[in-house]
Short mmCIF file of N, CA, C and O in Angstrom, two decimals:
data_model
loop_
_atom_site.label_atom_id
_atom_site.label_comp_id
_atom_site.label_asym_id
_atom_site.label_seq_id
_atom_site.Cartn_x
_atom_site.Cartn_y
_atom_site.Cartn_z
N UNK A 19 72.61 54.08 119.69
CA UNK A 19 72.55 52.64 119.77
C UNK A 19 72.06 52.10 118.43
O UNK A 19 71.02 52.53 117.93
N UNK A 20 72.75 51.24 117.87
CA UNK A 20 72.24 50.38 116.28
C UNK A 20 71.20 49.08 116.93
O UNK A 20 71.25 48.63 118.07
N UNK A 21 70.89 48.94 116.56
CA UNK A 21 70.31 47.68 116.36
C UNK A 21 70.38 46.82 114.90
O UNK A 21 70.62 47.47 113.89
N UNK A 22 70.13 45.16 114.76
CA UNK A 22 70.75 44.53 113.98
C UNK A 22 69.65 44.86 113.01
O UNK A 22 68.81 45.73 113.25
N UNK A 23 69.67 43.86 111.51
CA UNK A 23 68.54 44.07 110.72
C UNK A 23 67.32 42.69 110.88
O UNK A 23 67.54 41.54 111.27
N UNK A 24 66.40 43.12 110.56
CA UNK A 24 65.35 42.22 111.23
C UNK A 24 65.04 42.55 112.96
O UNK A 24 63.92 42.25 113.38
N UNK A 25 65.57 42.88 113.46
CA UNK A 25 65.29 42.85 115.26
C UNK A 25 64.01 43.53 115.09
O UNK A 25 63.65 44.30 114.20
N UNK A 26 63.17 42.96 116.43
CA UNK A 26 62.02 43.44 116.60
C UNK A 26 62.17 44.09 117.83
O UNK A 26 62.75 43.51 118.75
N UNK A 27 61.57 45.55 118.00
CA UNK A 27 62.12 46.53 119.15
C UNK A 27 60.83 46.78 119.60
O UNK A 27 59.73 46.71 119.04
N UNK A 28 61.31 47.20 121.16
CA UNK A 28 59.97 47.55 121.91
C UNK A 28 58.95 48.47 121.14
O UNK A 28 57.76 48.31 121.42
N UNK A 29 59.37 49.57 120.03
CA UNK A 29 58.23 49.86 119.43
C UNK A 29 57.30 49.11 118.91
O UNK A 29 56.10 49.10 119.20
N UNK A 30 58.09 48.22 117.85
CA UNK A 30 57.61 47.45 116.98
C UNK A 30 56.31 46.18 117.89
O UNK A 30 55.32 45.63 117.41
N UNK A 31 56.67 46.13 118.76
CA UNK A 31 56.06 45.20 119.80
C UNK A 31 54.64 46.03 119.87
O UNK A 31 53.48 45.61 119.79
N UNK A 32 55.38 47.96 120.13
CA UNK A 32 53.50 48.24 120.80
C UNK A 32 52.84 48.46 119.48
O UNK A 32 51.62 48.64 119.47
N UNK A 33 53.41 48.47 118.53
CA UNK A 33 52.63 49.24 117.28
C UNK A 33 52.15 48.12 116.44
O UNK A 33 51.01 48.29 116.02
N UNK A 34 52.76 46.96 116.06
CA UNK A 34 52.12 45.88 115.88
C UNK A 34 51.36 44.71 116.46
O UNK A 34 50.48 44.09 115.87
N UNK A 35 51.88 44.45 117.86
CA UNK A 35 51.23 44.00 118.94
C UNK A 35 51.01 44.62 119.63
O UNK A 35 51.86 44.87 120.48
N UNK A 36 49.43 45.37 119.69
CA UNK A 36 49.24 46.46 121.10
C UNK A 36 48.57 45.88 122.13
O UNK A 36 48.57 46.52 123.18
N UNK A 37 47.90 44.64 122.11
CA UNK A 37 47.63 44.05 123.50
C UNK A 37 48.53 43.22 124.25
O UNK A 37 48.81 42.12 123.77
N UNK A 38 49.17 43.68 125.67
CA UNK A 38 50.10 43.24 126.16
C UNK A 38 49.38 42.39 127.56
O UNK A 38 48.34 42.85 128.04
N UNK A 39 49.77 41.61 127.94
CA UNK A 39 49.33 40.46 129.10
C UNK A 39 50.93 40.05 130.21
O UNK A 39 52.14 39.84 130.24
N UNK A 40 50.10 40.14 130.68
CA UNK A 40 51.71 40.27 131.81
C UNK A 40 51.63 39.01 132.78
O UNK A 40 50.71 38.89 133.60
N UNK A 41 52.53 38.21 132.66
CA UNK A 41 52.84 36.67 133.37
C UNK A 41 53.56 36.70 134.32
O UNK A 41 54.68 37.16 134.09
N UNK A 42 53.27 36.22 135.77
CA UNK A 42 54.49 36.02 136.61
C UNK A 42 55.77 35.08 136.03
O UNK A 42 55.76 34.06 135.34
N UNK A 43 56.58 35.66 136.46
CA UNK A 43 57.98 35.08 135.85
C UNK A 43 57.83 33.20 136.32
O UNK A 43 58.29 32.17 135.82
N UNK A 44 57.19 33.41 137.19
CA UNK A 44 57.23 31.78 137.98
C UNK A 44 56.43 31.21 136.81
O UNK A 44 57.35 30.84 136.08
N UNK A 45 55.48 30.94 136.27
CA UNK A 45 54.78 30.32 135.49
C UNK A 45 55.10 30.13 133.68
O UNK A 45 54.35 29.80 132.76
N UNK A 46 56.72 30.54 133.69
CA UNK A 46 56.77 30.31 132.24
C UNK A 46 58.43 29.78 132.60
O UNK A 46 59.07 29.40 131.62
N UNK A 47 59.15 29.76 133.98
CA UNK A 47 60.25 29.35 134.27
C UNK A 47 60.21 27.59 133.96
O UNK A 47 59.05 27.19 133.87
N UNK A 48 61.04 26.72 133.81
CA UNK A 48 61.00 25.47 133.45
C UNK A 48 60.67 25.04 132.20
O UNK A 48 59.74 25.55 131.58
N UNK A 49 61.28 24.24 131.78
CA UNK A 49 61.36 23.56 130.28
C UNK A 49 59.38 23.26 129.53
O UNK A 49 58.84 23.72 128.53
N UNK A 50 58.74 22.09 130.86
CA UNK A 50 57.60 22.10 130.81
C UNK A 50 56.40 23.19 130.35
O UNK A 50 55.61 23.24 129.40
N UNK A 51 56.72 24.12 131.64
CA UNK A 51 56.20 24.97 131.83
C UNK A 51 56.45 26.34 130.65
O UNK A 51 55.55 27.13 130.36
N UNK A 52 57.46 26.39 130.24
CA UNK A 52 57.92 27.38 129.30
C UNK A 52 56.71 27.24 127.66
O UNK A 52 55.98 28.08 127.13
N UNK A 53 57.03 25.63 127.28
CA UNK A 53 56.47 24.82 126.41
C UNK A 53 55.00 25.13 126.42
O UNK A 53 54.32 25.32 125.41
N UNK A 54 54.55 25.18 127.78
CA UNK A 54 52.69 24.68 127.65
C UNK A 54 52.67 26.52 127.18
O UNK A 54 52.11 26.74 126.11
N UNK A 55 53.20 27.63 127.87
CA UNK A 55 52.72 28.73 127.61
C UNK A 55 53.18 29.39 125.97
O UNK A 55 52.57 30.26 125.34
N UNK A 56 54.37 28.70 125.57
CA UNK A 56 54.69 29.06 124.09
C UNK A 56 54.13 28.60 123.50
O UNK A 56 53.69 29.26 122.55
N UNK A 57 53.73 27.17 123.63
CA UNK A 57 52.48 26.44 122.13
C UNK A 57 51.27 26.99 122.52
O UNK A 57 50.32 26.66 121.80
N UNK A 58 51.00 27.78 123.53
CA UNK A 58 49.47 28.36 123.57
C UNK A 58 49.68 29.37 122.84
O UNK A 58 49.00 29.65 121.85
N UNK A 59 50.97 30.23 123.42
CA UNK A 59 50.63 31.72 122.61
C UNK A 59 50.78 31.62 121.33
O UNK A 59 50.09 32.41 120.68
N UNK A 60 51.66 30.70 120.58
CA UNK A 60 52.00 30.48 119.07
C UNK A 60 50.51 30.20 118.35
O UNK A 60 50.06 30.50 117.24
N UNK A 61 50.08 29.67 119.23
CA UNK A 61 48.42 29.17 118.49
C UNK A 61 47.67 30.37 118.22
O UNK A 61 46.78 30.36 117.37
N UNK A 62 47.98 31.45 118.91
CA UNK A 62 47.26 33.32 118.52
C UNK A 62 47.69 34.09 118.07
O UNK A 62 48.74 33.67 117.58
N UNK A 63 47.59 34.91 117.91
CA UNK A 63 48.19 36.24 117.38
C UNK A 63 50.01 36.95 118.49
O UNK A 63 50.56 38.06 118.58
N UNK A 64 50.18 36.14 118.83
CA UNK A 64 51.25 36.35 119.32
C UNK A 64 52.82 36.66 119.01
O UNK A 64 53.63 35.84 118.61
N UNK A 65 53.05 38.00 119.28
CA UNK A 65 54.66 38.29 118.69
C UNK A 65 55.77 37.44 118.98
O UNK A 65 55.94 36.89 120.07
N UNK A 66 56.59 37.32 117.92
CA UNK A 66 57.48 36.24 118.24
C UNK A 66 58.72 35.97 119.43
O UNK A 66 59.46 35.01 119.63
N UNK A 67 58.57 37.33 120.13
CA UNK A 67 59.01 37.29 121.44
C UNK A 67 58.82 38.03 122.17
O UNK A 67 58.56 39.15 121.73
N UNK A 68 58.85 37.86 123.70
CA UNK A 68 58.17 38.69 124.29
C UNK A 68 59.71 39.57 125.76
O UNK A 68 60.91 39.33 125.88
N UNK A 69 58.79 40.51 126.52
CA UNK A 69 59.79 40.88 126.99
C UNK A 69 59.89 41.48 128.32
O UNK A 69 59.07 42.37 128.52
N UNK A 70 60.67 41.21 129.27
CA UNK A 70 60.61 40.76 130.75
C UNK A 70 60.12 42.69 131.42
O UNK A 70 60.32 43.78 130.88
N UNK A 71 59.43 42.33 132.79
CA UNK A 71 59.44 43.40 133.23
C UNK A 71 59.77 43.55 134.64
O UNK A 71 60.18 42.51 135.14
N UNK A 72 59.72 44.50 135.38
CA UNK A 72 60.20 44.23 136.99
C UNK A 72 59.36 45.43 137.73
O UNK A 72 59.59 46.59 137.38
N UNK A 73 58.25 45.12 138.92
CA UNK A 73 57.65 46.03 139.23
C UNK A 73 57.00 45.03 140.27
O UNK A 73 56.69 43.86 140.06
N UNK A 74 56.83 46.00 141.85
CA UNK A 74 56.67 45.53 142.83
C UNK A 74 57.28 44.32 143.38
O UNK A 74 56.74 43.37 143.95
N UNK A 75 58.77 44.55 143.03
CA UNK A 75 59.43 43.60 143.57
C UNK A 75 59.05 42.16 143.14
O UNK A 75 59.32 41.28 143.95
N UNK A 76 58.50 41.81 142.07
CA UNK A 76 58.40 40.87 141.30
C UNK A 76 58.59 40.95 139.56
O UNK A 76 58.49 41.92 138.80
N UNK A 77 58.92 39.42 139.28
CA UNK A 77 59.50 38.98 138.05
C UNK A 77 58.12 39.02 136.88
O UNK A 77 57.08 38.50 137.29
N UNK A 78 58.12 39.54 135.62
CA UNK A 78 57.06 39.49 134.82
C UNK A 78 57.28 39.42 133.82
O UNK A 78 57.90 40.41 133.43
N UNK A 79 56.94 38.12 132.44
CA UNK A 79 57.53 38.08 131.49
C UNK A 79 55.97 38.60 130.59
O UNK A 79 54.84 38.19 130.85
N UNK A 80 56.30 39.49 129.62
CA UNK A 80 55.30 40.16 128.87
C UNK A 80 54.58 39.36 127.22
O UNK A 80 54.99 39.12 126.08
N UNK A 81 53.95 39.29 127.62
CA UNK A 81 53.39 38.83 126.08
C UNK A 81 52.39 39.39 124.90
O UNK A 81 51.17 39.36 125.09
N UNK A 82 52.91 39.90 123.69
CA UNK A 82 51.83 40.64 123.30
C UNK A 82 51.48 40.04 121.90
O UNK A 82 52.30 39.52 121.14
N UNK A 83 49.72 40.23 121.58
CA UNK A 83 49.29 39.95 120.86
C UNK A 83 48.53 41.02 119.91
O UNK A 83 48.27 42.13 120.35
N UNK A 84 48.19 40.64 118.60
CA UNK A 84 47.78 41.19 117.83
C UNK A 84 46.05 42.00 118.20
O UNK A 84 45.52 43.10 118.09
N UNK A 85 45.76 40.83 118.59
CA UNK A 85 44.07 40.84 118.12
C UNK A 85 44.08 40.82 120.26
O UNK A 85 44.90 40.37 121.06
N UNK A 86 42.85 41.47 120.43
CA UNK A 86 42.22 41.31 121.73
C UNK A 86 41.87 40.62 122.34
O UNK A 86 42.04 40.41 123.54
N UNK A 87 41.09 39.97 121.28
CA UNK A 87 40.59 38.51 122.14
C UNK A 87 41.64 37.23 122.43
O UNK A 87 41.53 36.45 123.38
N UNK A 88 42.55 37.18 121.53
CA UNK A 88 43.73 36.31 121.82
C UNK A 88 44.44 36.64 123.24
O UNK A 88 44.97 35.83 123.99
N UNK A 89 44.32 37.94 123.39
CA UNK A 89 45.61 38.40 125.09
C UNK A 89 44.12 38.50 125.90
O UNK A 89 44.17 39.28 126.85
N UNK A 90 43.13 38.01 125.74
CA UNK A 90 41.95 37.55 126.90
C UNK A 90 41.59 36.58 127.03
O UNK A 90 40.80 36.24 127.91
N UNK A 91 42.24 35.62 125.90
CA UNK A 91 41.88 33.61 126.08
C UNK A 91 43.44 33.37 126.80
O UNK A 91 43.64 32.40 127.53
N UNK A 92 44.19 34.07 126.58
CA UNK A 92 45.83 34.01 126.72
C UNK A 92 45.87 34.69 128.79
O UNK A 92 46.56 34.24 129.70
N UNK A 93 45.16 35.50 128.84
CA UNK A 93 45.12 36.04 130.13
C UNK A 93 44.62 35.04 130.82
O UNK A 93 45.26 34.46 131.70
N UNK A 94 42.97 34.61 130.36
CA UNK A 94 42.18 33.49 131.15
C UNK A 94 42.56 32.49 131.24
O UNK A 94 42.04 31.82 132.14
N UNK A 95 43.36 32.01 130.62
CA UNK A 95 44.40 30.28 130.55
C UNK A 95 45.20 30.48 131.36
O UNK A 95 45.17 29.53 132.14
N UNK A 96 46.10 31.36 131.71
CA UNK A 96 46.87 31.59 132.45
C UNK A 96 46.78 32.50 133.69
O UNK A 96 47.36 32.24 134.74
N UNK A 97 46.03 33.57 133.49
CA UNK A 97 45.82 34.22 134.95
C UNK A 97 46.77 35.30 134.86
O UNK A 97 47.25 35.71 135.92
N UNK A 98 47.12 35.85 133.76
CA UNK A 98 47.99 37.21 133.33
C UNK A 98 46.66 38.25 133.70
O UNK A 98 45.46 38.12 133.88
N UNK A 99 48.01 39.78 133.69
CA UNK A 99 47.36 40.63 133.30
C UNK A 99 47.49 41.79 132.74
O UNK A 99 48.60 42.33 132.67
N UNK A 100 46.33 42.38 132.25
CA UNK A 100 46.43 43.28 130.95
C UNK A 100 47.44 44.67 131.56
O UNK A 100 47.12 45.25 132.60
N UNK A 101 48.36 44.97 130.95
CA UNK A 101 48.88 46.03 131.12
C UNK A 101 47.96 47.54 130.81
O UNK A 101 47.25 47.71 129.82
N UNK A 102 48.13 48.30 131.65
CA UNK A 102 47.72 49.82 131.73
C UNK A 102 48.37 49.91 130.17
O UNK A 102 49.20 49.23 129.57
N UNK A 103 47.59 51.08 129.80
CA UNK A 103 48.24 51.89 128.50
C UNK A 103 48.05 51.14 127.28
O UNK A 103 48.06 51.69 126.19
N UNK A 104 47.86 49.79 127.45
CA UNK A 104 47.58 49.10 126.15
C UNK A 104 46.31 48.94 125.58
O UNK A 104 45.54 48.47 126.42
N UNK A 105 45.70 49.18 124.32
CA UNK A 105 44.64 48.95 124.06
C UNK A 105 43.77 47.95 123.93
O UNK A 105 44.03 46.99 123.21
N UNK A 106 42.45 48.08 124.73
CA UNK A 106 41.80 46.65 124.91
C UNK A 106 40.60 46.37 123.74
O UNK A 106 39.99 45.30 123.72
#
């Protein structure tokens, strides 16, 4: 599989952003709603995109940040949570 130049790949996500925060899909669905959670995360250490997951029969869009304390003001604003395996 190629990938293009510039793309940012799930490595690149854990190795430069290793704190990951996990959002129900419901709370970032809608124009509004999409907005309030992107100008929060843009305000932190946040990778420039993030990337969906599926487990227990529910929708989860992933968000990862640089620094720790950003994916724990980013968790507490929103009510995410920290993924297993990622460093806190």
């Amino acid at each position: 599989m190629t990938r293009r130049k510039g793309e940012i790949t799930r490595s690149d996500l854990h190795r430069k952003w290793p704190h990951h925060v996990a959002l129900s899909a419901d709370k970032v669905r809608g124009v509004k709603n999409s907005q309030i959670v992107w100008s929060f995360a843009q305000a932190l250490s946040a990778a420039p995109r993030p990337y969906s997951l599926r487990r227990d029969d529910g929708e989860f869009v992933v968000f990862c940040f640089a620094k720790q304390e950003d994916a724990q003001a980013f968790c507490d604003r929103f009510g995410g949570e920290h993924l297993p395996g990622t460093r806190r």
